mmCIF file with all atom_site columns, C-alpha atoms in Angstrom:
data_model
loop_
_atom_site.group_PDB
_atom_site.id
_atom_site.type_symbol
_atom_site.label_atom_id
_atom_site.label_alt_id
_atom_site.label_comp_id
_atom_site.label_asym_id
_atom_site.label_entity_id
_atom_site.label_seq_id
_atom_site.pdbx_PDB_ins_code
_atom_site.Cartn_x
_atom_site.Cartn_y
_atom_site.Cartn_z
_atom_site.occupancy
_atom_site.B_iso_or_equiv
_atom_site.pdbx_formal_charge
_atom_site.auth_seq_id
_atom_site.auth_comp_id
_atom_site.auth_asym_id
_atom_site.auth_atom_id
_atom_site.pdbx_PDB_model_num
ATOM 1   C CA . GLY A 1 1   ? -101.805 39.319 19.721  1.00 55.00 ? 230 GLY A CA 1
ATOM 2   C CA . ALA A 1 2   ? -103.208 41.960 17.427  1.00 80.00 ? 231 ALA A CA 1
ATOM 3   C CA . GLY A 1 3   ? -105.224 39.631 15.198  1.00 94.00 ? 232 GLY A CA 1
ATOM 4   C CA . VAL A 1 4   ? -108.869 38.579 15.185  1.00 97.00 ? 233 VAL A CA 1
ATOM 5   C CA . SER A 1 5   ? -109.560 36.248 18.081  1.00 97.00 ? 234 SER A CA 1
ATOM 6   C CA . GLN A 1 6   ? -112.379 33.723 18.198  1.00 98.00 ? 235 GLN A CA 1
ATOM 7   C CA . SER A 1 7   ? -113.543 31.509 21.031  1.00 97.00 ? 236 SER A CA 1
ATOM 8   C CA . PRO A 1 8   ? -114.055 28.729 21.622  1.00 98.00 ? 237 PRO A CA 1
ATOM 9   C CA . ARG A 1 9   ? -111.843 27.122 18.978  1.00 97.00 ? 238 ARG A CA 1
ATOM 10  C CA . TYR A 1 10  ? -113.893 23.918 19.150  1.00 98.00 ? 239 TYR A CA 1
ATOM 11  C CA . LYS A 1 11  ? -117.417 23.312 20.345  1.00 98.00 ? 240 LYS A CA 1
ATOM 12  C CA . VAL A 1 12  ? -119.371 20.075 20.515  1.00 98.00 ? 241 VAL A CA 1
ATOM 13  C CA . ALA A 1 13  ? -123.073 20.585 21.094  1.00 98.00 ? 242 ALA A CA 1
ATOM 14  C CA . LYS A 1 14  ? -125.895 18.145 21.488  1.00 98.00 ? 243 LYS A CA 1
ATOM 15  C CA . ARG A 1 15  ? -128.715 18.618 19.021  1.00 98.00 ? 244 ARG A CA 1
ATOM 16  C CA . GLY A 1 16  ? -131.173 21.118 20.443  1.00 98.00 ? 245 GLY A CA 1
ATOM 17  C CA . GLN A 1 17  ? -128.593 22.911 22.570  1.00 98.00 ? 246 GLN A CA 1
ATOM 18  C CA . ASP A 1 18  ? -127.971 26.665 22.236  1.00 98.00 ? 247 ASP A CA 1
ATOM 19  C CA . VAL A 1 19  ? -124.421 27.875 21.500  1.00 98.00 ? 248 VAL A CA 1
ATOM 20  C CA . ALA A 1 20  ? -122.673 31.250 21.542  1.00 98.00 ? 249 ALA A CA 1
ATOM 21  C CA . LEU A 1 21  ? -119.563 31.981 19.520  1.00 98.00 ? 250 LEU A CA 1
ATOM 22  C CA . ARG A 1 22  ? -117.411 35.007 20.284  1.00 98.00 ? 251 ARG A CA 1
ATOM 23  C CA . CYS A 1 23  ? -115.319 37.218 18.029  1.00 98.00 ? 252 CYS A CA 1
ATOM 24  C CA . ASP A 1 24  ? -112.825 39.877 19.111  1.00 98.00 ? 253 ASP A CA 1
ATOM 25  C CA . PRO A 1 25  ? -111.954 41.923 16.013  1.00 97.00 ? 254 PRO A CA 1
ATOM 26  C CA . ILE A 1 26  ? -108.795 43.913 15.440  1.00 95.00 ? 255 ILE A CA 1
ATOM 27  C CA . SER A 1 27  ? -108.958 47.126 17.450  1.00 94.00 ? 256 SER A CA 1
ATOM 28  C CA . GLY A 1 28  ? -110.272 50.011 15.374  1.00 91.00 ? 257 GLY A CA 1
ATOM 29  C CA . HIS A 1 29  ? -111.789 47.854 12.644  1.00 92.00 ? 258 HIS A CA 1
ATOM 30  C CA . VAL A 1 30  ? -115.225 49.179 11.793  1.00 91.00 ? 259 VAL A CA 1
ATOM 31  C CA . SER A 1 31  ? -116.467 46.277 9.701   1.00 91.00 ? 260 SER A CA 1
ATOM 32  C CA . LEU A 1 32  ? -117.094 42.808 11.100  1.00 94.00 ? 261 LEU A CA 1
ATOM 33  C CA . PHE A 1 33  ? -118.301 39.786 9.163   1.00 94.00 ? 262 PHE A CA 1
ATOM 34  C CA . TRP A 1 34  ? -119.419 36.284 10.083  1.00 97.00 ? 263 TRP A CA 1
ATOM 35  C CA . TYR A 1 35  ? -119.024 33.398 7.644   1.00 97.00 ? 264 TYR A CA 1
ATOM 36  C CA . GLN A 1 36  ? -119.931 29.720 7.736   1.00 98.00 ? 265 GLN A CA 1
ATOM 37  C CA . GLN A 1 37  ? -117.604 27.234 6.055   1.00 97.00 ? 266 GLN A CA 1
ATOM 38  C CA . ALA A 1 38  ? -118.624 23.646 5.422   1.00 94.00 ? 267 ALA A CA 1
ATOM 39  C CA . LEU A 1 39  ? -115.986 21.025 4.693   1.00 91.00 ? 268 LEU A CA 1
ATOM 40  C CA . GLY A 1 40  ? -114.597 21.361 1.174   1.00 88.00 ? 269 GLY A CA 1
ATOM 41  C CA . GLN A 1 41  ? -116.481 24.587 0.475   1.00 92.00 ? 270 GLN A CA 1
ATOM 42  C CA . GLY A 1 42  ? -115.631 28.258 0.454   1.00 93.00 ? 271 GLY A CA 1
ATOM 43  C CA . PRO A 1 43  ? -116.853 30.493 3.281   1.00 95.00 ? 272 PRO A CA 1
ATOM 44  C CA . GLU A 1 44  ? -120.506 31.537 2.969   1.00 95.00 ? 273 GLU A CA 1
ATOM 45  C CA . PHE A 1 45  ? -121.535 35.002 4.150   1.00 93.00 ? 274 PHE A CA 1
ATOM 46  C CA . LEU A 1 46  ? -123.813 35.131 7.183   1.00 96.00 ? 275 LEU A CA 1
ATOM 47  C CA . THR A 1 47  ? -123.961 38.717 8.426   1.00 95.00 ? 276 THR A CA 1
ATOM 48  C CA . TYR A 1 48  ? -122.167 42.082 8.480   1.00 92.00 ? 277 TYR A CA 1
ATOM 49  C CA . PHE A 1 49  ? -121.786 44.845 11.064  1.00 93.00 ? 278 PHE A CA 1
ATOM 50  C CA . GLN A 1 50  ? -120.575 48.371 10.643  1.00 91.00 ? 279 GLN A CA 1
ATOM 51  C CA . ASN A 1 51  ? -119.735 49.402 14.190  1.00 93.00 ? 280 ASN A CA 1
ATOM 52  C CA . GLU A 1 52  ? -122.755 48.275 16.227  1.00 96.00 ? 281 GLU A CA 1
ATOM 53  C CA . ALA A 1 53  ? -125.201 48.386 13.317  1.00 94.00 ? 282 ALA A CA 1
ATOM 54  C CA . GLN A 1 54  ? -126.084 45.107 11.652  1.00 95.00 ? 283 GLN A CA 1
ATOM 55  C CA . LEU A 1 55  ? -126.362 46.248 8.047   1.00 91.00 ? 284 LEU A CA 1
ATOM 56  C CA . ASP A 1 56  ? -126.796 42.914 6.332   1.00 91.00 ? 285 ASP A CA 1
ATOM 57  C CA . LYS A 1 57  ? -128.087 39.650 7.746   1.00 93.00 ? 286 LYS A CA 1
ATOM 58  C CA . SER A 1 58  ? -129.196 38.158 4.468   1.00 92.00 ? 287 SER A CA 1
ATOM 59  C CA . GLY A 1 59  ? -126.966 35.109 4.863   1.00 94.00 ? 288 GLY A CA 1
ATOM 60  C CA . LEU A 1 60  ? -128.335 33.877 8.182   1.00 97.00 ? 289 LEU A CA 1
ATOM 61  C CA . PRO A 1 61  ? -129.877 30.507 7.295   1.00 95.00 ? 290 PRO A CA 1
ATOM 62  C CA . SER A 1 62  ? -132.803 30.633 9.710   1.00 95.00 ? 291 SER A CA 1
ATOM 63  C CA . ASP A 1 63  ? -134.248 32.539 12.618  1.00 96.00 ? 292 ASP A CA 1
ATOM 64  C CA . ARG A 1 64  ? -132.293 30.228 14.915  1.00 98.00 ? 293 ARG A CA 1
ATOM 65  C CA . PHE A 1 65  ? -129.205 32.280 14.043  1.00 98.00 ? 294 PHE A CA 1
ATOM 66  C CA . PHE A 1 66  ? -128.719 35.619 15.743  1.00 97.00 ? 295 PHE A CA 1
ATOM 67  C CA . ALA A 1 67  ? -125.710 37.961 15.860  1.00 98.00 ? 296 ALA A CA 1
ATOM 68  C CA . GLU A 1 68  ? -124.974 41.081 17.835  1.00 98.00 ? 297 GLU A CA 1
ATOM 69  C CA . ARG A 1 69  ? -122.205 43.627 18.335  1.00 97.00 ? 298 ARG A CA 1
ATOM 70  C CA . PRO A 1 70  ? -123.666 45.887 20.986  1.00 96.00 ? 299 PRO A CA 1
ATOM 71  C CA . GLU A 1 71  ? -120.693 48.206 21.557  1.00 95.00 ? 300 GLU A CA 1
ATOM 72  C CA . GLY A 1 72  ? -119.226 48.065 18.089  1.00 93.00 ? 301 GLY A CA 1
ATOM 73  C CA . SER A 1 73  ? -116.343 45.837 19.094  1.00 95.00 ? 302 SER A CA 1
ATOM 74  C CA . VAL A 1 74  ? -116.828 42.242 20.286  1.00 98.00 ? 303 VAL A CA 1
ATOM 75  C CA . SER A 1 75  ? -119.464 40.256 18.431  1.00 98.00 ? 304 SER A CA 1
ATOM 76  C CA . THR A 1 76  ? -121.393 37.141 19.367  1.00 98.00 ? 305 THR A CA 1
ATOM 77  C CA . LEU A 1 77  ? -123.047 34.696 16.998  1.00 98.00 ? 306 LEU A CA 1
ATOM 78  C CA . LYS A 1 78  ? -125.754 32.688 18.724  1.00 98.00 ? 307 LYS A CA 1
ATOM 79  C CA . ILE A 1 79  ? -127.344 29.565 17.347  1.00 98.00 ? 308 ILE A CA 1
ATOM 80  C CA . GLN A 1 80  ? -130.461 28.306 19.082  1.00 98.00 ? 309 GLN A CA 1
ATOM 81  C CA . ARG A 1 81  ? -131.689 24.715 19.056  1.00 98.00 ? 310 ARG A CA 1
ATOM 82  C CA . THR A 1 82  ? -128.679 23.500 17.085  1.00 98.00 ? 311 THR A CA 1
ATOM 83  C CA . GLN A 1 83  ? -129.169 20.927 14.361  1.00 97.00 ? 312 GLN A CA 1
ATOM 84  C CA . GLN A 1 84  ? -126.686 18.597 12.688  1.00 97.00 ? 313 GLN A CA 1
ATOM 85  C CA . GLU A 1 85  ? -126.607 20.705 9.534   1.00 96.00 ? 314 GLU A CA 1
ATOM 86  C CA . ASP A 1 86  ? -125.229 23.585 11.631  1.00 97.00 ? 315 ASP A CA 1
ATOM 87  C CA . SER A 1 87  ? -121.945 21.661 11.964  1.00 97.00 ? 316 SER A CA 1
ATOM 88  C CA . ALA A 1 88  ? -119.309 23.804 10.250  1.00 98.00 ? 317 ALA A CA 1
ATOM 89  C CA . VAL A 1 89  ? -116.460 26.207 10.915  1.00 98.00 ? 318 VAL A CA 1
ATOM 90  C CA . TYR A 1 90  ? -117.690 29.678 11.798  1.00 98.00 ? 319 TYR A CA 1
ATOM 91  C CA . LEU A 1 91  ? -115.248 32.369 10.726  1.00 98.00 ? 320 LEU A CA 1
ATOM 92  C CA . CYS A 1 92  ? -115.182 35.970 11.856  1.00 97.00 ? 321 CYS A CA 1
ATOM 93  C CA . ALA A 1 93  ? -113.398 38.675 9.875   1.00 95.00 ? 322 ALA A CA 1
ATOM 94  C CA . SER A 1 94  ? -112.798 42.361 10.445  1.00 94.00 ? 323 SER A CA 1
ATOM 95  C CA . SER A 1 95  ? -111.615 45.188 8.248   1.00 90.00 ? 324 SER A CA 1
ATOM 96  C CA . LEU A 1 96  ? -111.266 48.922 8.078   1.00 86.00 ? 325 LEU A CA 1
ATOM 97  C CA . LEU A 1 97  ? -114.250 50.466 6.380   1.00 73.00 ? 326 LEU A CA 1
ATOM 98  C CA . GLY A 1 98  ? -114.304 50.635 2.640   1.00 62.00 ? 327 GLY A CA 1
ATOM 99  C CA . GLN A 1 99  ? -114.157 48.694 -0.567  1.00 57.00 ? 328 GLN A CA 1
ATOM 100 C CA . GLY A 1 100 ? -110.962 46.939 -1.385  1.00 62.00 ? 329 GLY A CA 1
ATOM 101 C CA . THR A 1 101 ? -109.601 46.898 2.148   1.00 76.00 ? 330 THR A CA 1
ATOM 102 C CA . GLU A 1 102 ? -108.119 43.664 3.381   1.00 83.00 ? 331 GLU A CA 1
ATOM 103 C CA . ALA A 1 103 ? -110.281 41.507 5.639   1.00 89.00 ? 332 ALA A CA 1
ATOM 104 C CA . PHE A 1 104 ? -108.477 39.670 8.421   1.00 93.00 ? 333 PHE A CA 1
ATOM 105 C CA . PHE A 1 105 ? -109.918 36.392 9.598   1.00 95.00 ? 334 PHE A CA 1
ATOM 106 C CA . GLY A 1 106 ? -109.879 34.687 12.953  1.00 97.00 ? 335 GLY A CA 1
ATOM 107 C CA . GLN A 1 107 ? -108.977 31.024 13.200  1.00 96.00 ? 336 GLN A CA 1
ATOM 108 C CA . GLY A 1 108 ? -112.637 30.090 13.429  1.00 97.00 ? 337 GLY A CA 1
ATOM 109 C CA . THR A 1 109 ? -114.791 28.029 15.732  1.00 98.00 ? 338 THR A CA 1
ATOM 110 C CA . ARG A 1 110 ? -115.354 24.449 14.643  1.00 98.00 ? 339 ARG A CA 1
ATOM 111 C CA . LEU A 1 111 ? -118.878 23.494 15.712  1.00 98.00 ? 340 LEU A CA 1
ATOM 112 C CA . THR A 1 112 ? -119.906 19.860 15.754  1.00 98.00 ? 341 THR A CA 1
ATOM 113 C CA . VAL A 1 113 ? -123.523 19.053 16.542  1.00 98.00 ? 342 VAL A CA 1
ATOM 114 C CA . VAL A 1 114 ? -124.082 15.457 17.671  1.00 97.00 ? 343 VAL A CA 1
ATOM 115 C CA . ARG B 2 1   ? -125.479 28.670 -9.877  1.00 77.00 ? 146 ARG B CA 1
ATOM 116 C CA . LYS B 2 2   ? -123.029 30.204 -7.415  1.00 87.00 ? 147 LYS B CA 1
ATOM 117 C CA . GLU B 2 3   ? -122.098 33.849 -7.815  1.00 91.00 ? 148 GLU B CA 1
ATOM 118 C CA . VAL B 2 4   ? -118.370 33.014 -7.919  1.00 95.00 ? 149 VAL B CA 1
ATOM 119 C CA . GLU B 2 5   ? -117.275 29.794 -9.597  1.00 96.00 ? 150 GLU B CA 1
ATOM 120 C CA . GLN B 2 6   ? -113.834 28.239 -9.717  1.00 95.00 ? 151 GLN B CA 1
ATOM 121 C CA . ASP B 2 7   ? -112.126 25.345 -11.438 1.00 86.00 ? 152 ASP B CA 1
ATOM 122 C CA . PRO B 2 8   ? -112.824 22.096 -9.639  1.00 75.00 ? 153 PRO B CA 1
ATOM 123 C CA . GLY B 2 9   ? -109.764 20.631 -7.914  1.00 87.00 ? 154 GLY B CA 1
ATOM 124 C CA . PRO B 2 10  ? -107.599 19.166 -6.791  1.00 93.00 ? 155 PRO B CA 1
ATOM 125 C CA . PHE B 2 11  ? -104.629 20.194 -8.906  1.00 95.00 ? 156 PHE B CA 1
ATOM 126 C CA . ASN B 2 12  ? -101.658 17.889 -8.358  1.00 97.00 ? 157 ASN B CA 1
ATOM 127 C CA . VAL B 2 13  ? -98.441  19.293 -9.845  1.00 97.00 ? 158 VAL B CA 1
ATOM 128 C CA . PRO B 2 14  ? -94.705  18.634 -9.470  1.00 98.00 ? 159 PRO B CA 1
ATOM 129 C CA . GLU B 2 15  ? -92.378  21.188 -7.936  1.00 98.00 ? 160 GLU B CA 1
ATOM 130 C CA . GLY B 2 16  ? -91.325  23.787 -10.470 1.00 98.00 ? 161 GLY B CA 1
ATOM 131 C CA . ALA B 2 17  ? -94.497  23.524 -12.524 1.00 98.00 ? 162 ALA B CA 1
ATOM 132 C CA . THR B 2 18  ? -96.608  26.453 -13.636 1.00 98.00 ? 163 THR B CA 1
ATOM 133 C CA . VAL B 2 19  ? -100.254 26.222 -12.656 1.00 97.00 ? 164 VAL B CA 1
ATOM 134 C CA . ALA B 2 20  ? -103.218 28.433 -13.530 1.00 96.00 ? 165 ALA B CA 1
ATOM 135 C CA . PHE B 2 21  ? -106.510 28.853 -11.702 1.00 96.00 ? 166 PHE B CA 1
ATOM 136 C CA . ASN B 2 22  ? -109.594 30.327 -13.303 1.00 95.00 ? 167 ASN B CA 1
ATOM 137 C CA . CYS B 2 23  ? -112.611 31.966 -11.764 1.00 96.00 ? 168 CYS B CA 1
ATOM 138 C CA . THR B 2 24  ? -115.794 33.519 -13.131 1.00 96.00 ? 169 THR B CA 1
ATOM 139 C CA . TYR B 2 25  ? -118.269 35.800 -11.385 1.00 95.00 ? 170 TYR B CA 1
ATOM 140 C CA . SER B 2 26  ? -121.858 36.410 -12.378 1.00 93.00 ? 171 SER B CA 1
ATOM 141 C CA . ASN B 2 27  ? -122.650 39.820 -10.917 1.00 87.00 ? 172 ASN B CA 1
ATOM 142 C CA . SER B 2 28  ? -121.492 42.662 -13.143 1.00 85.00 ? 173 SER B CA 1
ATOM 143 C CA . ALA B 2 29  ? -121.732 45.029 -10.145 1.00 84.00 ? 174 ALA B CA 1
ATOM 144 C CA . SER B 2 30  ? -118.746 43.301 -8.571  1.00 85.00 ? 175 SER B CA 1
ATOM 145 C CA . GLN B 2 31  ? -116.217 45.938 -7.694  1.00 84.00 ? 176 GLN B CA 1
ATOM 146 C CA . SER B 2 32  ? -113.112 44.509 -6.043  1.00 89.00 ? 177 SER B CA 1
ATOM 147 C CA . PHE B 2 33  ? -111.375 41.220 -6.640  1.00 92.00 ? 178 PHE B CA 1
ATOM 148 C CA . PHE B 2 34  ? -108.973 39.137 -4.599  1.00 94.00 ? 179 PHE B CA 1
ATOM 149 C CA . TRP B 2 35  ? -107.259 35.811 -4.280  1.00 96.00 ? 180 TRP B CA 1
ATOM 150 C CA . TYR B 2 36  ? -107.152 34.373 -0.764  1.00 96.00 ? 181 TYR B CA 1
ATOM 151 C CA . ARG B 2 37  ? -105.133 31.379 0.323   1.00 97.00 ? 182 ARG B CA 1
ATOM 152 C CA . GLN B 2 38  ? -106.360 28.907 2.918   1.00 97.00 ? 183 GLN B CA 1
ATOM 153 C CA . ASP B 2 39  ? -104.126 26.242 4.415   1.00 96.00 ? 184 ASP B CA 1
ATOM 154 C CA . CYS B 2 40  ? -105.690 23.064 5.784   1.00 93.00 ? 185 CYS B CA 1
ATOM 155 C CA . ARG B 2 41  ? -107.667 23.815 8.963   1.00 91.00 ? 186 ARG B CA 1
ATOM 156 C CA . LYS B 2 42  ? -106.525 27.424 8.969   1.00 95.00 ? 187 LYS B CA 1
ATOM 157 C CA . GLU B 2 43  ? -108.230 30.712 8.239   1.00 95.00 ? 188 GLU B CA 1
ATOM 158 C CA . PRO B 2 44  ? -108.217 32.369 4.799   1.00 96.00 ? 189 PRO B CA 1
ATOM 159 C CA . LYS B 2 45  ? -105.481 34.949 4.265   1.00 95.00 ? 190 LYS B CA 1
ATOM 160 C CA . LEU B 2 46  ? -105.184 37.538 1.538   1.00 93.00 ? 191 LEU B CA 1
ATOM 161 C CA . LEU B 2 47  ? -102.776 36.443 -1.178  1.00 96.00 ? 192 LEU B CA 1
ATOM 162 C CA . MET B 2 48  ? -103.219 39.377 -3.523  1.00 94.00 ? 193 MET B CA 1
ATOM 163 C CA . SER B 2 49  ? -105.685 41.899 -4.846  1.00 91.00 ? 194 SER B CA 1
ATOM 164 C CA . VAL B 2 50  ? -106.523 41.768 -8.543  1.00 93.00 ? 195 VAL B CA 1
ATOM 165 C CA . TYR B 2 51  ? -106.448 44.914 -10.640 1.00 88.00 ? 196 TYR B CA 1
ATOM 166 C CA . SER B 2 52  ? -107.827 45.557 -14.104 1.00 87.00 ? 197 SER B CA 1
ATOM 167 C CA . SER B 2 53  ? -104.353 46.114 -15.494 1.00 88.00 ? 198 SER B CA 1
ATOM 168 C CA . GLY B 2 54  ? -103.142 42.805 -14.107 1.00 89.00 ? 199 GLY B CA 1
ATOM 169 C CA . ASN B 2 55  ? -100.612 42.588 -11.325 1.00 93.00 ? 200 ASN B CA 1
ATOM 170 C CA . GLU B 2 56  ? -97.680  40.469 -10.296 1.00 95.00 ? 201 GLU B CA 1
ATOM 171 C CA . ASP B 2 57  ? -96.186  39.603 -6.934  1.00 95.00 ? 202 ASP B CA 1
ATOM 172 C CA . GLY B 2 58  ? -93.078  37.476 -7.296  1.00 96.00 ? 203 GLY B CA 1
ATOM 173 C CA . ARG B 2 59  ? -94.125  34.118 -8.737  1.00 98.00 ? 204 ARG B CA 1
ATOM 174 C CA . PHE B 2 60  ? -97.808  35.029 -8.653  1.00 98.00 ? 205 PHE B CA 1
ATOM 175 C CA . THR B 2 61  ? -99.657  36.866 -11.447 1.00 97.00 ? 206 THR B CA 1
ATOM 176 C CA . ALA B 2 62  ? -103.312 37.848 -11.288 1.00 97.00 ? 207 ALA B CA 1
ATOM 177 C CA . GLN B 2 63  ? -105.454 38.956 -14.223 1.00 96.00 ? 208 GLN B CA 1
ATOM 178 C CA . LEU B 2 64  ? -108.936 40.439 -14.420 1.00 95.00 ? 209 LEU B CA 1
ATOM 179 C CA . ASN B 2 65  ? -111.174 40.627 -17.479 1.00 94.00 ? 210 ASN B CA 1
ATOM 180 C CA . ARG B 2 66  ? -114.233 42.679 -16.574 1.00 92.00 ? 211 ARG B CA 1
ATOM 181 C CA . ALA B 2 67  ? -115.886 42.188 -19.956 1.00 92.00 ? 212 ALA B CA 1
ATOM 182 C CA . SER B 2 68  ? -115.795 38.403 -19.581 1.00 94.00 ? 213 SER B CA 1
ATOM 183 C CA . GLN B 2 69  ? -116.202 38.547 -15.785 1.00 94.00 ? 214 GLN B CA 1
ATOM 184 C CA . TYR B 2 70  ? -113.180 36.331 -15.444 1.00 95.00 ? 215 TYR B CA 1
ATOM 185 C CA . ILE B 2 71  ? -110.276 36.276 -12.981 1.00 96.00 ? 216 ILE B CA 1
ATOM 186 C CA . SER B 2 72  ? -107.139 34.180 -13.113 1.00 96.00 ? 217 SER B CA 1
ATOM 187 C CA . LEU B 2 73  ? -104.159 33.351 -10.929 1.00 97.00 ? 218 LEU B CA 1
ATOM 188 C CA . LEU B 2 74  ? -100.904 32.023 -12.343 1.00 97.00 ? 219 LEU B CA 1
ATOM 189 C CA . ILE B 2 75  ? -98.264  30.468 -10.112 1.00 98.00 ? 220 ILE B CA 1
ATOM 190 C CA . ARG B 2 76  ? -94.844  29.963 -11.650 1.00 98.00 ? 221 ARG B CA 1
ATOM 191 C CA . ASP B 2 77  ? -92.093  27.674 -10.347 1.00 98.00 ? 222 ASP B CA 1
ATOM 192 C CA . SER B 2 78  ? -94.398  25.995 -7.805  1.00 98.00 ? 223 SER B CA 1
ATOM 193 C CA . LYS B 2 79  ? -92.998  25.274 -4.347  1.00 98.00 ? 224 LYS B CA 1
ATOM 194 C CA . LEU B 2 80  ? -94.093  22.621 -1.883  1.00 98.00 ? 225 LEU B CA 1
ATOM 195 C CA . SER B 2 81  ? -95.194  25.472 0.372   1.00 97.00 ? 226 SER B CA 1
ATOM 196 C CA . ASP B 2 82  ? -97.713  26.624 -2.263  1.00 98.00 ? 227 ASP B CA 1
ATOM 197 C CA . SER B 2 83  ? -99.895  23.613 -1.415  1.00 98.00 ? 228 SER B CA 1
ATOM 198 C CA . ALA B 2 84  ? -103.163 25.091 -0.154  1.00 97.00 ? 229 ALA B CA 1
ATOM 199 C CA . THR B 2 85  ? -106.678 25.975 -1.271  1.00 97.00 ? 230 THR B CA 1
ATOM 200 C CA . TYR B 2 86  ? -106.951 29.112 -3.372  1.00 97.00 ? 231 TYR B CA 1
ATOM 201 C CA . LEU B 2 87  ? -110.152 31.094 -3.010  1.00 96.00 ? 232 LEU B CA 1
ATOM 202 C CA . CYS B 2 88  ? -111.421 33.549 -5.592  1.00 96.00 ? 233 CYS B CA 1
ATOM 203 C CA . VAL B 2 89  ? -113.212 36.452 -3.917  1.00 94.00 ? 234 VAL B CA 1
ATOM 204 C CA . VAL B 2 90  ? -115.258 39.417 -5.129  1.00 93.00 ? 235 VAL B CA 1
ATOM 205 C CA . THR B 2 91  ? -117.001 42.293 -3.422  1.00 88.00 ? 236 THR B CA 1
ATOM 206 C CA . ARG B 2 92  ? -119.942 44.377 -4.602  1.00 76.00 ? 237 ARG B CA 1
ATOM 207 C CA . GLY B 2 93  ? -120.391 48.079 -4.219  1.00 67.00 ? 238 GLY B CA 1
ATOM 208 C CA . ASN B 2 94  ? -122.354 49.504 -1.287  1.00 64.00 ? 239 ASN B CA 1
ATOM 209 C CA . GLN B 2 95  ? -121.984 46.369 0.780   1.00 63.00 ? 240 GLN B CA 1
ATOM 210 C CA . GLY B 2 96  ? -119.209 47.473 3.074   1.00 64.00 ? 241 GLY B CA 1
ATOM 211 C CA . GLY B 2 97  ? -116.633 45.158 1.640   1.00 70.00 ? 242 GLY B CA 1
ATOM 212 C CA . LYS B 2 98  ? -118.671 41.959 2.029   1.00 81.00 ? 243 LYS B CA 1
ATOM 213 C CA . LEU B 2 99  ? -116.577 39.180 0.533   1.00 87.00 ? 244 LEU B CA 1
ATOM 214 C CA . ILE B 2 100 ? -118.203 36.624 -1.747  1.00 91.00 ? 245 ILE B CA 1
ATOM 215 C CA . PHE B 2 101 ? -116.125 33.482 -2.040  1.00 94.00 ? 246 PHE B CA 1
ATOM 216 C CA . GLY B 2 102 ? -115.821 30.807 -4.645  1.00 95.00 ? 247 GLY B CA 1
ATOM 217 C CA . GLN B 2 103 ? -115.686 27.225 -3.446  1.00 94.00 ? 248 GLN B CA 1
ATOM 218 C CA . GLY B 2 104 ? -111.910 27.144 -3.682  1.00 95.00 ? 249 GLY B CA 1
ATOM 219 C CA . THR B 2 105 ? -109.433 25.114 -5.696  1.00 95.00 ? 250 THR B CA 1
ATOM 220 C CA . GLU B 2 106 ? -107.067 22.785 -3.888  1.00 95.00 ? 251 GLU B CA 1
ATOM 221 C CA . LEU B 2 107 ? -103.447 22.732 -5.020  1.00 97.00 ? 252 LEU B CA 1
ATOM 222 C CA . SER B 2 108 ? -101.035 19.990 -4.057  1.00 97.00 ? 253 SER B CA 1
ATOM 223 C CA . VAL B 2 109 ? -97.394  20.441 -5.094  1.00 98.00 ? 254 VAL B CA 1
ATOM 224 C CA . LYS B 2 110 ? -95.400  17.219 -4.977  1.00 97.00 ? 255 LYS B CA 1
ATOM 225 C CA . PRO B 2 111 ? -91.608  16.773 -4.817  1.00 95.00 ? 256 PRO B CA 1
#
C-alpha cells in the first residue's frame, strides 16, 4: 500500500533487552515523526527528521532511546535496555514539508516489556 | 500543565445528539490547529483542520479563538460510527509541522 508502514506490529521484550522499531514513510515525504502513546493518553512527541537530519529529539525520554533515518527514507527507533515504563504504542508519522500539511500515521508498534 | 488540554471523557450520548468538545492550548506561538480522530487500537487520522474563520465539514464544525487560545469541535446528529477518541492538535512555527496532541476525549454514541 501507499501508507506509512511500521514493523513489527507487536513486540514483547524482556526487561533489559534491546529493541528496534522500523518505519517506512510515504514515498516523497520529507518529514518523519516518532510518537509514544500510553494507554488512555494522546501521542507524545519523541523526535523529528527532515530528510536524514534529526532536527528535534527533545521528546526522547532518556539516552536509552535513539532514532535514525540515514538515507532520508526508512527510520528506526531503537530502545536499549528496555524497562517496563517503555511499554506503549510507538507511532510513526510522515508528511510533506511545511506547516499545516497533513501528517499520516502508521498503525504503530505495540511494545510490551515484561 | 500540558500544552494542549481537552475536556475529560468519556462522553456517552444517544444517536442523533449534538456533542461539543473543547480544547485549550497554552503556547501563543501555536500556528496550525487540527482535530484528529482515533478509533480503538488504530492510528490517529486527520478529521479536519481548524481555521480562524471557523469551518464546517458536513455534520462537523470546528471553531478557533486565538485570543482565548481555545478550539472547539461540534458534532451534530451523532452516528454510531462517530464513536472514537477525538484528539485536539496544534503545531508551532519553525518546528516542521511537529504535532502536539491533547490527551483526547472519548466519545461513545449509543443506539
